[in-house]
Amino acid sequence: MRKLLKKVGVFVMGISILSLLGCSDVNEKTAKVIEEKLSKKYNESFEVQYIGERWGTKSNDTVTTYVKALDSDILFTAEMDTSENIVENYPEMLLMNKFASVFNKAIEGQGLDASSWIRIHPKQSVEITKDMTIEDYLEKSKSEYVHVEIVMKNDESITAEKLKTIVQQSYNQFNGPSISATYWLFNDDEYKKVNETLAKVVNIVPSDLESYDYDSTVFVELTENGFVESDEEINNSLGGGTN
């Protein structure tokens, strides 16, 4: 079992903007401008959670913020320049949440405790809008591959059949692209630690999860030709064969 390493990557600590930044008038004004502009654009309420890279250097004339949509609890990034132009990824994060919800529903149906993070490999770029559906996106992007990172609480009820069923049900609903899933299995205490941070993260990559002490990882892939991994291979991984 891996030793717990220092957390790295894009993880964002859950600290309020005031406690993080003190009472900086400049930063409070920046947050307010971004919140107001986003609210006007989407007719929703937003709250800046964290301010990252700031303008003021020779190579940087923007400020990056991490923003939460209060109605949906979705966290995303918004970058503003000195002219108050904003580039943000709220529609993209909304869409990824719709994809994740499909997996999460399938996971819940198997009586397991987990959360999902999606990576899609489109064949062509698509302008993502706030109201875009999964079906619309898959059709326009001609996506051939969807990958999901699933952070799961380890327990004795997990079987190859359950992990394959989660992928199969999602595959059936997406009706098209191949699906692969990497299941990251954590014991109870470590699972709680991971989820405390994941609740405040815009996105994750495998290197972020490798920073934690996980029990094992299990890879399951389904294509139009069926499952790539056998039950024996999956059960072997469940026994810790990949860690």
PDB file of C-alpha atoms in Angstrom:
ATOM      1  CA  MET A   1       0.000   0.000   0.000  1.00  0.00           C
ATOM      2  CA  ARG A   2       1.325   3.404  -0.935  1.00  0.00           C
ATOM      3  CA  LYS A   3       2.398   5.902   1.722  1.00  0.00           C
ATOM      4  CA  LEU A   4       0.404   9.058   1.902  1.00  0.00           C
ATOM      5  CA  LEU A   5       2.194  11.694  -0.176  1.00  0.00           C
ATOM      6  CA  LYS A   6       1.905  15.432  -0.182  1.00  0.00           C
ATOM      7  CA  LYS A   7      -1.247  16.525  -2.023  1.00  0.00           C
ATOM      8  CA  VAL A   8      -0.441  18.178  -5.362  1.00  0.00           C
ATOM      9  CA  GLY A   9      -2.275  19.172  -8.532  1.00  0.00           C
ATOM     10  CA  VAL A  10      -5.375  21.309  -8.978  1.00  0.00           C
ATOM     11  CA  PHE A  11      -6.896  20.694  -5.578  1.00  0.00           C
ATOM     12  CA  VAL A  12      -8.440  23.815  -4.084  1.00  0.00           C
ATOM     13  CA  MET A  13      -8.765  24.168  -0.332  1.00  0.00           C
ATOM     14  CA  GLY A  14     -12.152  25.105   1.015  1.00  0.00           C
ATOM     15  CA  ILE A  15     -11.313  28.456   2.485  1.00  0.00           C
ATOM     16  CA  SER A  16     -13.556  31.452   2.208  1.00  0.00           C
ATOM     17  CA  ILE A  17     -12.296  34.339   0.134  1.00  0.00           C
ATOM     18  CA  LEU A  18     -12.128  36.684   3.116  1.00  0.00           C
ATOM     19  CA  SER A  19     -10.167  34.334   5.360  1.00  0.00           C
ATOM     20  CA  LEU A  20      -7.846  33.482   2.476  1.00  0.00           C
ATOM     21  CA  LEU A  21      -7.165  36.971   1.281  1.00  0.00           C
ATOM     22  CA  GLY A  22      -7.695  39.034   4.389  1.00  0.00           C
ATOM     23  CA  CYS A  23      -9.669  42.218   3.822  1.00  0.00           C
ATOM     24  CA  SER A  24      -7.982  43.237   0.602  1.00  0.00           C
ATOM     25  CA  ASP A  25     -10.194  45.815  -1.085  1.00  0.00           C
ATOM     26  CA  VAL A  26      -8.695  44.976  -4.482  1.00  0.00           C
ATOM     27  CA  ASN A  27      -9.440  41.264  -4.204  1.00  0.00           C
ATOM     28  CA  GLU A  28     -12.919  41.830  -2.808  1.00  0.00           C
ATOM     29  CA  LYS A  29     -13.658  44.184  -5.698  1.00  0.00           C
ATOM     30  CA  THR A  30     -12.341  41.627  -8.192  1.00  0.00           C
ATOM     31  CA  ALA A  31     -14.563  38.932  -6.722  1.00  0.00           C
ATOM     32  CA  LYS A  32     -17.600  41.194  -6.790  1.00  0.00           C
ATOM     33  CA  VAL A  33     -17.056  42.155 -10.437  1.00  0.00           C
ATOM     34  CA  ILE A  34     -16.762  38.529 -11.491  1.00  0.00           C
ATOM     35  CA  GLU A  35     -19.831  37.480  -9.497  1.00  0.00           C
ATOM     36  CA  GLU A  36     -21.935  40.299 -10.949  1.00  0.00           C
ATOM     37  CA  LYS A  37     -20.847  39.672 -14.542  1.00  0.00           C
ATOM     38  CA  LEU A  38     -21.535  35.949 -14.296  1.00  0.00           C
ATOM     39  CA  SER A  39     -24.905  36.544 -12.641  1.00  0.00           C
ATOM     40  CA  LYS A  40     -25.911  38.902 -15.455  1.00  0.00           C
ATOM     41  CA  LYS A  41     -24.747  36.426 -18.109  1.00  0.00           C
ATOM     42  CA  TYR A  42     -26.445  33.317 -16.707  1.00  0.00           C
ATOM     43  CA  ASN A  43     -29.196  34.760 -14.504  1.00  0.00           C
ATOM     44  CA  GLU A  44     -27.910  32.769 -11.525  1.00  0.00           C
ATOM     45  CA  SER A  45     -26.080  33.478  -8.280  1.00  0.00           C
ATOM     46  CA  PHE A  46     -22.327  32.876  -8.046  1.00  0.00           C
ATOM     47  CA  GLU A  47     -19.701  33.145  -5.348  1.00  0.00           C
ATOM     48  CA  VAL A  48     -15.942  33.394  -5.758  1.00  0.00           C
ATOM     49  CA  GLN A  49     -14.398  30.747  -3.508  1.00  0.00           C
ATOM     50  CA  TYR A  50     -10.721  31.310  -4.151  1.00  0.00           C
ATOM     51  CA  ILE A  51      -8.422  33.613  -6.097  1.00  0.00           C
ATOM     52  CA  GLY A  52      -5.409  31.972  -7.698  1.00  0.00           C
ATOM     53  CA  GLU A  53      -2.943  33.579 -10.094  1.00  0.00           C
ATOM     54  CA  ARG A  54      -3.152  37.352 -10.075  1.00  0.00           C
ATOM     55  CA  TRP A  55      -2.254  40.023 -12.555  1.00  0.00           C
ATOM     56  CA  GLY A  56       0.613  42.370 -11.915  1.00  0.00           C
ATOM     57  CA  THR A  57       3.622  40.645 -13.453  1.00  0.00           C
ATOM     58  CA  LYS A  58       5.261  41.165 -16.835  1.00  0.00           C
ATOM     59  CA  SER A  59       3.875  37.877 -18.134  1.00  0.00           C
ATOM     60  CA  ASN A  60       0.441  37.949 -16.502  1.00  0.00           C
ATOM     61  CA  ASP A  61      -2.342  40.480 -17.056  1.00  0.00           C
ATOM     62  CA  THR A  62      -5.188  38.259 -15.814  1.00  0.00           C
ATOM     63  CA  VAL A  63      -6.525  36.964 -12.524  1.00  0.00           C
ATOM     64  CA  THR A  64      -7.840  33.405 -12.145  1.00  0.00           C
ATOM     65  CA  THR A  65     -10.680  32.673  -9.752  1.00  0.00           C
ATOM     66  CA  TYR A  66     -12.501  29.531  -8.647  1.00  0.00           C
ATOM     67  CA  VAL A  67     -16.234  30.169  -8.608  1.00  0.00           C
ATOM     68  CA  LYS A  68     -19.211  28.210  -7.296  1.00  0.00           C
ATOM     69  CA  ALA A  69     -22.661  28.310  -8.894  1.00  0.00           C
ATOM     70  CA  LEU A  70     -24.854  28.509  -5.827  1.00  0.00           C
ATOM     71  CA  ASP A  71     -27.898  26.806  -7.355  1.00  0.00           C
ATOM     72  CA  SER A  72     -26.033  23.714  -8.545  1.00  0.00           C
ATOM     73  CA  ASP A  73     -22.914  23.720  -6.314  1.00  0.00           C
ATOM     74  CA  ILE A  74     -20.772  23.332  -9.427  1.00  0.00           C
ATOM     75  CA  LEU A  75     -17.250  24.707  -9.139  1.00  0.00           C
ATOM     76  CA  PHE A  76     -15.531  26.183 -12.204  1.00  0.00           C
ATOM     77  CA  THR A  77     -12.795  28.628 -13.164  1.00  0.00           C
ATOM     78  CA  ALA A  78     -13.162  32.201 -14.382  1.00  0.00           C
ATOM     79  CA  GLU A  79     -10.264  34.261 -15.672  1.00  0.00           C
ATOM     80  CA  MET A  80     -10.575  38.042 -15.906  1.00  0.00           C
ATOM     81  CA  ASP A  81      -8.184  40.506 -17.540  1.00  0.00           C
ATOM     82  CA  THR A  82      -7.545  44.118 -16.611  1.00  0.00           C
ATOM     83  CA  SER A  83     -10.354  45.245 -18.954  1.00  0.00           C
ATOM     84  CA  GLU A  84     -12.783  43.003 -17.018  1.00  0.00           C
ATOM     85  CA  ASN A  85     -13.215  40.539 -19.872  1.00  0.00           C
ATOM     86  CA  ILE A  86     -13.978  37.082 -18.479  1.00  0.00           C
ATOM     87  CA  VAL A  87     -13.218  33.633 -19.862  1.00  0.00           C
ATOM     88  CA  GLU A  88     -14.869  30.817 -17.881  1.00  0.00           C
ATOM     89  CA  ASN A  89     -15.838  27.165 -18.226  1.00  0.00           C
ATOM     90  CA  TYR A  90     -19.212  27.036 -16.474  1.00  0.00           C
ATOM     91  CA  PRO A  91     -21.080  25.401 -19.428  1.00  0.00           C
ATOM     92  CA  GLU A  92     -18.357  22.761 -19.765  1.00  0.00           C
ATOM     93  CA  MET A  93     -18.513  21.906 -16.064  1.00  0.00           C
ATOM     94  CA  LEU A  94     -22.313  21.745 -16.213  1.00  0.00           C
ATOM     95  CA  LEU A  95     -22.064  19.251 -19.063  1.00  0.00           C
ATOM     96  CA  MET A  96     -19.465  17.138 -17.282  1.00  0.00           C
ATOM     97  CA  ASN A  97     -21.774  17.063 -14.274  1.00  0.00           C
ATOM     98  CA  LYS A  98     -24.559  15.680 -16.487  1.00  0.00           C
ATOM     99  CA  PHE A  99     -22.257  12.896 -17.665  1.00  0.00           C
ATOM    100  CA  ALA A 100     -21.121  12.167 -14.106  1.00  0.00           C
ATOM    101  CA  SER A 101     -24.727  11.972 -12.920  1.00  0.00           C
ATOM    102  CA  VAL A 102     -25.307   9.015 -15.263  1.00  0.00           C
ATOM    103  CA  PHE A 103     -22.457   7.083 -13.670  1.00  0.00           C
ATOM    104  CA  ASN A 104     -23.414   8.153 -10.162  1.00  0.00           C
ATOM    105  CA  LYS A 105     -26.958   6.874 -10.658  1.00  0.00           C
ATOM    106  CA  ALA A 106     -25.634   3.530 -11.874  1.00  0.00           C
ATOM    107  CA  ILE A 107     -23.253   3.375  -8.905  1.00  0.00           C
ATOM    108  CA  GLU A 108     -26.075   4.085  -6.474  1.00  0.00           C
ATOM    109  CA  GLY A 109     -28.123   1.340  -8.116  1.00  0.00           C
ATOM    110  CA  GLN A 110     -25.396  -1.139  -7.202  1.00  0.00           C
ATOM    111  CA  GLY A 111     -25.477  -0.008  -3.573  1.00  0.00           C
ATOM    112  CA  LEU A 112     -21.955   1.426  -3.698  1.00  0.00           C
ATOM    113  CA  ASP A 113     -20.522   4.712  -2.424  1.00  0.00           C
ATOM    114  CA  ALA A 114     -18.538   6.670  -5.006  1.00  0.00           C
ATOM    115  CA  SER A 115     -18.239   9.829  -7.098  1.00  0.00           C
ATOM    116  CA  SER A 116     -17.320  10.269 -10.763  1.00  0.00           C
ATOM    117  CA  TRP A 117     -15.081  12.583 -12.798  1.00  0.00           C
ATOM    118  CA  ILE A 118     -15.400  12.570 -16.570  1.00  0.00           C
ATOM    119  CA  ARG A 119     -12.969  12.943 -19.465  1.00  0.00           C
ATOM    120  CA  ILE A 120     -14.377  12.950 -22.997  1.00  0.00           C
ATOM    121  CA  HIS A 121     -12.381  12.563 -26.198  1.00  0.00           C
ATOM    122  CA  PRO A 122     -14.320  14.359 -28.959  1.00  0.00           C
ATOM    123  CA  LYS A 123     -13.546  13.849 -32.620  1.00  0.00           C
ATOM    124  CA  GLN A 124     -14.325  17.489 -33.383  1.00  0.00           C
ATOM    125  CA  SER A 125     -14.632  20.597 -31.229  1.00  0.00           C
ATOM    126  CA  VAL A 126     -18.066  21.850 -30.206  1.00  0.00           C
ATOM    127  CA  GLU A 127     -19.243  25.094 -28.670  1.00  0.00           C
ATOM    128  CA  ILE A 128     -20.772  24.008 -25.372  1.00  0.00           C
ATOM    129  CA  THR A 129     -23.776  25.940 -24.150  1.00  0.00           C
ATOM    130  CA  LYS A 130     -25.324  26.030 -20.701  1.00  0.00           C
ATOM    131  CA  ASP A 131     -28.379  23.995 -21.726  1.00  0.00           C
ATOM    132  CA  MET A 132     -26.597  21.450 -23.934  1.00  0.00           C
ATOM    133  CA  THR A 133     -27.674  17.851 -23.384  1.00  0.00           C
ATOM    134  CA  ILE A 134     -25.500  14.750 -23.385  1.00  0.00           C
ATOM    135  CA  GLU A 135     -27.161  13.516 -26.559  1.00  0.00           C
ATOM    136  CA  ASP A 136     -26.639  16.801 -28.364  1.00  0.00           C
ATOM    137  CA  TYR A 137     -22.994  16.971 -27.375  1.00  0.00           C
ATOM    138  CA  LEU A 138     -22.210  13.382 -28.399  1.00  0.00           C
ATOM    139  CA  GLU A 139     -23.881  13.875 -31.762  1.00  0.00           C
ATOM    140  CA  LYS A 140     -22.131  17.152 -32.562  1.00  0.00           C
ATOM    141  CA  SER A 141     -18.715  16.188 -31.226  1.00  0.00           C
ATOM    142  CA  LYS A 142     -18.800  12.680 -32.692  1.00  0.00           C
ATOM    143  CA  SER A 143     -17.120  11.508 -29.504  1.00  0.00           C
ATOM    144  CA  GLU A 144     -15.763   7.994 -29.720  1.00  0.00           C
ATOM    145  CA  TYR A 145     -14.445   7.588 -26.194  1.00  0.00           C
ATOM    146  CA  VAL A 146     -15.513   8.532 -22.667  1.00  0.00           C
ATOM    147  CA  HIS A 147     -13.287   7.895 -19.656  1.00  0.00           C
ATOM    148  CA  VAL A 148     -14.360   8.221 -16.044  1.00  0.00           C
ATOM    149  CA  GLU A 149     -12.322   8.304 -12.853  1.00  0.00           C
ATOM    150  CA  ILE A 150     -14.439   6.834 -10.044  1.00  0.00           C
ATOM    151  CA  VAL A 151     -13.440   7.399  -6.423  1.00  0.00           C
ATOM    152  CA  MET A 152     -15.048   4.553  -4.491  1.00  0.00           C
ATOM    153  CA  LYS A 153     -15.261   3.427  -0.889  1.00  0.00           C
ATOM    154  CA  ASN A 154     -13.874  -0.100  -0.694  1.00  0.00           C
ATOM    155  CA  ASP A 155     -16.081  -2.826   0.775  1.00  0.00           C
ATOM    156  CA  GLU A 156     -16.583  -6.563   0.464  1.00  0.00           C
ATOM    157  CA  SER A 157     -19.705  -6.215  -1.698  1.00  0.00           C
ATOM    158  CA  ILE A 158     -17.744  -4.901  -4.698  1.00  0.00           C
ATOM    159  CA  THR A 159     -17.580  -7.481  -7.465  1.00  0.00           C
ATOM    160  CA  ALA A 160     -16.549  -7.599 -11.111  1.00  0.00           C
ATOM    161  CA  GLU A 161     -20.213  -7.934 -12.034  1.00  0.00           C
ATOM    162  CA  LYS A 162     -21.143  -4.711 -10.224  1.00  0.00           C
ATOM    163  CA  LEU A 163     -18.296  -2.708 -11.736  1.00  0.00           C
ATOM    164  CA  LYS A 164     -19.154  -3.969 -15.209  1.00  0.00           C
ATOM    165  CA  THR A 165     -22.858  -3.234 -14.691  1.00  0.00           C
ATOM    166  CA  ILE A 166     -22.065   0.407 -13.891  1.00  0.00           C
ATOM    167  CA  VAL A 167     -20.142   0.755 -17.151  1.00  0.00           C
ATOM    168  CA  GLN A 168     -22.742  -1.190 -19.138  1.00  0.00           C
ATOM    169  CA  GLN A 169     -25.667   0.940 -17.942  1.00  0.00           C
ATOM    170  CA  SER A 170     -23.789   4.145 -18.741  1.00  0.00           C
ATOM    171  CA  TYR A 171     -22.794   2.776 -22.144  1.00  0.00           C
ATOM    172  CA  ASN A 172     -26.426   1.969 -22.911  1.00  0.00           C
ATOM    173  CA  GLN A 173     -27.561   5.472 -21.988  1.00  0.00           C
ATOM    174  CA  PHE A 174     -24.849   7.247 -23.983  1.00  0.00           C
ATOM    175  CA  ASN A 175     -25.641   5.000 -26.946  1.00  0.00           C
ATOM    176  CA  GLY A 176     -22.430   5.322 -28.856  1.00  0.00           C
ATOM    177  CA  PRO A 177     -18.917   5.967 -27.548  1.00  0.00           C
ATOM    178  CA  SER A 178     -16.729   3.354 -25.907  1.00  0.00           C
ATOM    179  CA  ILE A 179     -16.437   3.742 -22.152  1.00  0.00           C
ATOM    180  CA  SER A 180     -13.548   3.039 -19.820  1.00  0.00           C
ATOM    181  CA  ALA A 181     -13.565   3.462 -16.066  1.00  0.00           C
ATOM    182  CA  THR A 182     -10.765   3.547 -13.555  1.00  0.00           C
ATOM    183  CA  TYR A 183     -12.090   2.671 -10.114  1.00  0.00           C
ATOM    184  CA  TRP A 184      -9.976   4.003  -7.247  1.00  0.00           C
ATOM    185  CA  LEU A 185     -10.752   2.032  -4.078  1.00  0.00           C
ATOM    186  CA  PHE A 186     -10.092   3.621  -0.693  1.00  0.00           C
ATOM    187  CA  ASN A 187     -10.580   2.426   2.860  1.00  0.00           C
ATOM    188  CA  ASP A 188     -13.131   4.300   4.959  1.00  0.00           C
ATOM    189  CA  ASP A 189     -10.823   6.849   6.625  1.00  0.00           C
ATOM    190  CA  GLU A 190      -8.867   7.689   3.484  1.00  0.00           C
ATOM    191  CA  TYR A 191     -12.076   7.855   1.443  1.00  0.00           C
ATOM    192  CA  LYS A 192     -13.360  10.574   3.771  1.00  0.00           C
ATOM    193  CA  LYS A 193     -10.115  12.531   3.391  1.00  0.00           C
ATOM    194  CA  VAL A 194     -10.235  12.332  -0.383  1.00  0.00           C
ATOM    195  CA  ASN A 195     -13.863  13.430  -0.593  1.00  0.00           C
ATOM    196  CA  GLU A 196     -13.304  16.423   1.679  1.00  0.00           C
ATOM    197  CA  THR A 197     -10.963  17.760  -0.983  1.00  0.00           C
ATOM    198  CA  LEU A 198     -12.796  16.518  -4.070  1.00  0.00           C
ATOM    199  CA  ALA A 199     -15.890  18.461  -3.012  1.00  0.00           C
ATOM    200  CA  LYS A 200     -13.876  21.625  -3.648  1.00  0.00           C
ATOM    201  CA  VAL A 201     -12.144  20.665  -6.883  1.00  0.00           C
ATOM    202  CA  VAL A 202     -12.837  21.866 -10.419  1.00  0.00           C
ATOM    203  CA  ASN A 203     -11.420  18.698 -11.962  1.00  0.00           C
ATOM    204  CA  ILE A 204      -8.996  15.875 -11.219  1.00  0.00           C
ATOM    205  CA  VAL A 205      -6.262  13.926 -12.966  1.00  0.00           C
ATOM    206  CA  PRO A 206      -4.875  10.531 -11.914  1.00  0.00           C
ATOM    207  CA  SER A 207      -1.761  12.081 -10.401  1.00  0.00           C
ATOM    208  CA  ASP A 208      -3.980  13.870  -7.884  1.00  0.00           C
ATOM    209  CA  LEU A 209      -5.483  10.591  -6.684  1.00  0.00           C
ATOM    210  CA  GLU A 210      -2.092   8.918  -6.580  1.00  0.00           C
ATOM    211  CA  SER A 211      -1.228  11.371  -3.819  1.00  0.00           C
ATOM    212  CA  TYR A 212      -3.549   9.429  -1.518  1.00  0.00           C
ATOM    213  CA  ASP A 213      -3.225   6.020   0.097  1.00  0.00           C
ATOM    214  CA  TYR A 214      -5.564   3.909  -2.043  1.00  0.00           C
ATOM    215  CA  ASP A 215      -6.126   0.156  -1.728  1.00  0.00           C
ATOM    216  CA  SER A 216      -6.190  -0.664  -5.443  1.00  0.00           C
ATOM    217  CA  THR A 217      -7.277   0.513  -8.879  1.00  0.00           C
ATOM    218  CA  VAL A 218      -9.508  -1.414 -11.259  1.00  0.00           C
ATOM    219  CA  PHE A 219      -9.776  -0.686 -14.979  1.00  0.00           C
ATOM    220  CA  VAL A 220     -12.910  -1.675 -16.918  1.00  0.00           C
ATOM    221  CA  GLU A 221     -13.436  -0.922 -20.618  1.00  0.00           C
ATOM    222  CA  LEU A 222     -16.473  -1.560 -22.813  1.00  0.00           C
ATOM    223  CA  THR A 223     -16.471  -1.145 -26.597  1.00  0.00           C
ATOM    224  CA  GLU A 224     -18.871  -2.155 -29.334  1.00  0.00           C
ATOM    225  CA  ASN A 225     -17.142  -5.553 -29.254  1.00  0.00           C
ATOM    226  CA  GLY A 226     -17.859  -6.078 -25.553  1.00  0.00           C
ATOM    227  CA  PHE A 227     -15.817  -5.869 -22.360  1.00  0.00           C
ATOM    228  CA  VAL A 228     -12.056  -5.876 -22.783  1.00  0.00           C
ATOM    229  CA  GLU A 229     -11.240  -7.212 -19.302  1.00  0.00           C
ATOM    230  CA  SER A 230     -12.433 -10.603 -18.054  1.00  0.00           C
ATOM    231  CA  ASP A 231     -14.111 -11.110 -14.684  1.00  0.00           C
ATOM    232  CA  GLU A 232     -10.952 -12.883 -13.544  1.00  0.00           C
ATOM    233  CA  GLU A 233      -8.768  -9.886 -14.417  1.00  0.00           C
ATOM    234  CA  ILE A 234     -11.134  -7.479 -12.662  1.00  0.00           C
ATOM    235  CA  ASN A 235     -11.373  -9.640  -9.534  1.00  0.00           C
ATOM    236  CA  ASN A 236      -7.609  -9.917  -9.467  1.00  0.00           C
ATOM    237  CA  SER A 237      -7.379  -6.120  -9.473  1.00  0.00           C
ATOM    238  CA  LEU A 238      -9.981  -5.936  -6.721  1.00  0.00           C
ATOM    239  CA  GLY A 239      -7.650  -8.054  -4.647  1.00  0.00           C
ATOM    240  CA  GLY A 240      -4.973  -5.381  -4.921  1.00  0.00           C
ATOM    241  CA  GLY A 241      -3.192  -6.715  -7.968  1.00  0.00           C
ATOM    242  CA  THR A 242      -2.553  -3.237  -9.438  1.00  0.00           C
ATOM    243  CA  ASN A 243      -1.182  -1.544  -6.357  1.00  0.00           C
TER     244      ASN A 243
END
